Amino acid sequence: MDVLVCAAPGELVLEQRPTPRPAAGEVLLRVRRVGVCGTDMHIYRGTQPYLSYPRVMGHELSGEVVSAPAGSDLEPGDHAYVMPYLSCGTCPACAKGKTNCCMNIRVLGVHVDGALAEYLAVPEGFVRKVEGVGLDEAAMVEFLAIGAHAVRRARIEPGQAALVVGAGPIGIAAALFARLAGARVTVLDGREDRLAFCAEHLGAEQVVSLGDGTARTLSDLTDGAFFDVVFDATGNPGAMQQGFAYVGHGGTYVLISVVAADITFSDPEFHKREMSLLGSRNATIEDFEHVLATIRAGLVPTAALNSHKADLRDLPQALPGWMEPSAGVIKAIVAC
């Protein structure tokens, strides 16, 4: 089978490998679509921590069931998506239902080889049938679920003011699901094209371009009260620290971004506002199912989100260009 391997930073190599033989309890999938995300771009750049090369990237995927264990509700020919966070099921986090932050988690395409291949064997418990959703849409469920999980963590109430800082794919997902939860959404980013997308396709009430007067602009928009909920999806330590200033009194700050840095904040301001600070990592099966239901209901602009496409064999040429801001990528999907 064809397998696209990131042999080293900046080096994608198409290899021939044997088709995997599923072990007991595994499903064999014919991979059909793989979404490319920021994690994959970090791997390609060589800036993804805790990763060893060579690595087969890809954790946003959909495919067709080739074989499944006896007694499974999956059958050959079924279309399916994969929950790529391979949790252990036995650690304290898993016991509390927080499989997204399993103590022994292995993520496809990061800790173990992922989906940029024609076939993939995955434990049955992480493969779910999709109905009423196309393969392209099913490959977008994972990144949307990350935003949906962050919104669920925030416990947004209708009418609250929410600020999303960073309008990449994860920020876009957070803005979408915050608006669907009833929030009045403002999006802050330095890229005008991303802000225009949020206004046109996501129903963002306000979009703000990053600049020297950002704090004053956000204050003016909220009559000095700032925001009930702030989501950071920038992946930038400085932006993450600045975001504390945008949280209103009694508000909540949700850090979706994860960076290899220490984040500091003013303790007097934190306590004065009785701020709630939350981390949001990955997503759970409940978030995946919520996203699927939302797509089926026609509430996700999937056609607009899917901005770029390529075949597996063409990805080594396409990926470097997609990483340039001028390409205007929202979500790129690879056909395998």
XYZ file of C-alpha atoms in Angstrom:
336
model
C 0.000 0.000 0.000
C 1.005 3.662 -0.418
C 2.155 5.353 2.782
C 3.304 8.962 3.055
C 6.045 9.237 5.669
C 7.476 12.366 7.244
C 11.026 10.993 7.324
C 12.469 14.153 8.857
C 11.391 17.792 9.164
C 10.573 19.095 5.709
C 10.823 15.663 4.085
C 7.737 13.740 2.929
C 8.447 10.405 1.242
C 5.960 8.082 -0.460
C 6.748 4.492 0.556
C 5.348 1.058 -0.166
C 4.480 -0.948 2.966
C 2.516 -4.143 3.522
C -1.185 -3.701 4.173
C -1.638 -4.038 7.947
C -3.091 -7.247 9.324
C -5.598 -6.303 12.029
C -4.900 -7.811 15.436
C -7.641 -9.238 17.616
C -10.193 -6.542 18.347
C -9.053 -4.269 15.509
C -10.896 -2.867 12.500
C -9.156 -2.623 9.145
C -10.073 0.599 7.344
C -9.546 1.675 3.778
C -8.631 5.296 4.478
C -10.509 7.670 2.185
C -10.018 11.186 3.566
C -7.485 12.776 5.921
C -7.675 16.342 7.173
C -4.448 18.301 7.512
C -4.149 20.336 10.686
C -1.724 22.543 12.566
C -0.236 19.523 14.337
C 0.740 18.026 10.978
C 2.310 21.306 9.923
C 4.308 21.447 13.153
C 5.520 17.909 12.501
C 6.540 18.884 8.985
C 8.355 21.968 10.302
C 10.041 20.012 13.097
C 8.400 22.030 15.873
C 6.132 19.370 17.375
C 7.490 18.367 20.808
C 7.689 14.776 22.002
C 7.680 13.344 18.490
C 10.167 11.009 16.865
C 10.830 10.614 13.148
C 10.010 8.946 10.858
C 6.286 9.395 11.443
C 3.164 8.844 9.357
C 1.034 11.905 10.044
C -2.741 12.196 9.998
C -5.337 11.979 12.767
C -8.427 13.565 11.170
C -9.809 10.761 9.064
C -12.699 8.920 7.557
C -12.755 5.674 5.658
C -14.486 2.483 4.670
C -14.560 -0.632 6.827
C -12.721 -3.557 5.207
C -13.041 -5.989 8.104
C -14.226 -5.903 11.698
C -14.113 -8.322 14.658
C -16.828 -10.921 15.016
C -19.872 -9.494 16.778
C -19.035 -5.902 15.854
C -21.792 -3.543 14.736
C -19.419 -2.495 11.963
C -19.649 -4.285 8.635
C -17.504 -4.246 5.491
C -18.449 -1.264 3.354
C -19.589 0.913 6.264
C -18.332 4.483 6.234
C -16.706 5.409 9.508
C -14.711 8.026 11.333
C -11.937 7.370 13.831
C -11.515 8.909 17.255
C -7.715 9.279 17.118
C -7.001 9.600 20.844
C -6.190 6.024 21.790
C -6.973 6.095 25.504
C -6.179 3.243 27.880
C -9.632 2.989 29.489
C -8.242 2.158 32.930
C -6.413 5.217 34.314
C -8.119 7.634 36.756
C -8.953 10.091 33.969
C -10.581 7.394 31.852
C -12.480 6.118 34.876
C -14.016 9.597 35.191
C -15.010 9.596 31.528
C -12.257 12.061 30.629
C -10.676 9.872 27.984
C -9.481 13.028 26.208
C -6.811 13.499 28.879
C -5.963 9.840 29.493
C -2.715 9.431 31.408
C -1.473 6.925 28.822
C -2.924 8.488 25.688
C -1.510 7.709 22.250
C -2.611 9.966 19.422
C -2.643 8.671 15.868
C -0.178 10.546 13.710
C 1.742 11.842 16.735
C 2.684 9.083 19.176
C 1.962 6.280 16.700
C 1.719 6.218 12.919
C -1.408 7.799 11.531
C -3.706 7.896 8.555
C -1.743 9.170 5.534
C -1.839 5.682 4.084
C -4.231 3.573 2.066
C -5.090 1.256 4.976
C -5.078 1.576 8.757
C -5.824 -0.899 11.560
C -7.450 0.646 14.640
C -8.933 -0.840 17.836
C -12.665 -1.298 17.321
C -13.661 0.968 20.203
C -12.250 3.993 18.405
C -14.078 3.443 15.100
C -17.616 4.749 14.720
C -20.075 4.343 11.855
C -21.261 7.499 10.141
C -24.645 7.854 8.486
C -26.002 10.858 6.673
C -22.571 12.498 6.525
C -20.164 12.369 3.575
C -16.549 11.257 3.756
C -15.237 14.818 3.461
C -17.489 15.947 6.287
C -16.602 12.939 8.451
C -12.907 13.821 8.131
C -13.674 17.256 9.615
C -15.394 15.958 12.740
C -12.206 15.759 14.831
C -11.104 19.376 14.578
C -14.670 20.583 15.026
C -14.986 18.386 18.125
C -12.017 20.144 19.733
C -13.859 23.445 19.477
C -17.118 21.873 20.603
C -15.374 20.380 23.649
C -13.935 23.759 24.635
C -17.389 25.322 24.394
C -18.875 22.535 26.493
C -16.160 23.103 29.101
C -17.102 26.798 29.240
C -20.784 26.084 29.998
C -21.911 29.023 27.912
C -25.331 30.457 28.613
C -27.474 32.071 25.909
C -26.774 35.767 25.527
C -23.293 35.693 27.014
C -20.484 37.581 25.306
C -17.732 35.273 24.043
C -14.379 36.212 22.542
C -12.401 33.781 20.400
C -8.750 34.763 20.023
C -7.185 33.100 16.982
C -9.196 32.269 13.858
C -7.399 29.167 12.680
C -9.434 25.960 12.277
C -9.719 25.338 16.039
C -10.714 28.925 16.763
C -13.219 28.743 13.925
C -14.698 25.590 15.489
C -14.911 27.276 18.906
C -16.580 30.348 17.399
C -19.108 28.210 15.540
C -20.155 26.141 18.544
C -20.146 29.130 20.897
C -22.580 30.869 18.566
C -24.720 27.719 18.336
C -24.753 27.643 22.150
C -26.324 31.093 22.114
C -23.312 33.326 22.706
C -22.732 36.683 21.077
C -19.375 35.924 19.452
C -16.477 38.266 18.752
C -13.403 36.960 16.924
C -9.944 38.499 17.218
C -7.178 37.729 14.724
C -4.443 39.406 12.729
C -5.577 38.022 9.372
C -8.315 39.885 7.581
C -9.234 36.881 5.409
C -9.906 34.735 8.463
C -11.985 37.482 10.063
C -14.016 37.855 6.887
C -14.653 34.093 6.899
C -15.903 34.221 10.490
C -18.260 37.080 9.704
C -19.597 35.534 6.505
C -19.863 31.864 7.403
C -19.962 31.565 11.211
C -22.310 34.330 12.238
C -19.725 36.167 14.335
C -21.327 39.331 15.678
C -18.056 41.270 15.720
C -14.616 40.729 14.210
C -11.600 42.659 15.428
C -8.250 42.994 13.705
C -5.265 42.651 16.014
C -3.364 45.911 16.514
C -2.006 48.419 18.990
C -5.481 49.463 20.090
C -6.940 45.973 20.525
C -7.657 46.236 24.256
C -9.387 49.604 23.819
C -11.467 48.280 20.913
C -12.616 45.250 22.914
C -13.412 47.455 25.894
C -15.478 49.792 23.731
C -17.394 46.874 22.183
C -18.428 45.672 25.636
C -18.905 49.019 27.423
C -15.830 48.241 29.503
C -17.156 44.910 30.812
C -15.130 42.684 28.470
C -16.268 39.072 27.970
C -18.093 36.371 29.898
C -15.971 33.718 28.167
C -12.661 34.006 26.322
C -11.209 31.172 24.253
C -7.568 31.191 23.233
C -6.744 29.259 20.064
C -3.572 31.094 19.047
C -0.776 28.729 20.065
C 1.145 31.854 21.072
C 2.339 32.290 24.694
C 2.211 36.084 24.529
C -1.343 36.064 23.214
C -2.368 33.531 25.846
C -1.074 35.805 28.608
C -2.686 38.904 27.093
C -6.039 37.105 26.969
C -6.407 37.273 30.757
C -7.059 40.995 30.361
C -10.078 40.346 28.129
C -12.002 38.246 30.678
C -14.738 40.130 32.482
C -15.492 39.973 36.194
C -16.887 36.541 37.023
C -15.794 35.307 33.610
C -14.095 32.192 32.286
C -10.887 31.797 30.309
C -10.496 28.610 28.267
C -7.046 27.731 26.952
C -7.455 25.478 23.938
C -3.910 26.201 22.840
C -1.045 24.211 24.265
C 2.490 25.582 24.075
C 5.890 24.559 25.406
C 6.092 27.595 27.673
C 5.134 28.887 31.115
C 2.047 31.105 31.141
C 1.925 33.785 33.835
C -0.801 36.178 34.936
C -1.494 38.864 37.509
C -2.835 37.189 40.640
C -4.548 40.355 41.968
C -6.439 40.772 38.683
C -7.271 37.062 38.594
C -8.755 37.168 42.082
C -10.426 40.540 41.680
C -12.398 39.135 38.777
C -12.909 35.715 40.425
C -11.918 34.321 37.075
C -12.275 30.637 36.170
C -9.302 29.255 34.237
C -9.847 26.070 32.219
C -7.675 23.896 30.063
C -9.349 22.139 27.130
C -7.661 19.138 25.571
C -8.818 17.046 22.616
C -12.455 15.886 22.791
C -14.607 12.991 23.994
C -16.975 10.723 22.120
C -19.862 12.929 23.298
C -18.282 15.872 21.472
C -17.775 13.829 18.293
C -21.406 12.725 18.305
C -22.573 16.283 18.980
C -20.586 17.514 15.981
C -22.019 14.801 13.743
C -25.566 15.683 14.787
C -24.846 19.350 14.128
C -23.497 18.582 10.638
C -26.528 16.419 9.869
C -28.747 19.307 10.919
C -27.060 21.530 8.313
C -25.635 23.912 10.907
C -21.962 23.561 9.956
C -20.725 25.263 6.743
C -18.661 22.246 5.731
C -18.380 23.220 2.059
C -16.850 26.578 2.992
C -14.550 25.001 5.596
C -13.131 22.516 3.073
C -11.022 25.092 1.240
C -8.255 22.908 -0.272
C -7.916 19.337 -1.568
C -5.148 17.056 -2.855
C -4.480 13.389 -3.484
C -2.106 11.477 -1.213
C 0.614 11.283 -3.861
C 0.445 15.031 -4.469
C 0.717 16.090 -0.821
C 4.548 16.485 -0.776
C 4.154 19.216 -3.381
C 0.964 20.737 -1.954
C 1.763 20.923 1.759
C 4.536 23.570 1.698
C 2.254 25.903 -0.241
C -0.686 25.283 2.075
C 1.446 26.409 5.012
C 1.790 29.912 3.548
C -0.810 32.419 4.843
C -1.335 33.604 1.274
C -2.828 30.192 0.424
C -5.872 30.996 2.556
C -6.268 27.448 3.861
C -9.120 26.865 6.277
C -9.211 23.056 6.148
C -7.294 20.992 3.596
C -8.355 17.404 2.970
C -6.300 14.641 1.380
C -7.934 11.875 -0.651
C -6.182 8.523 -0.125
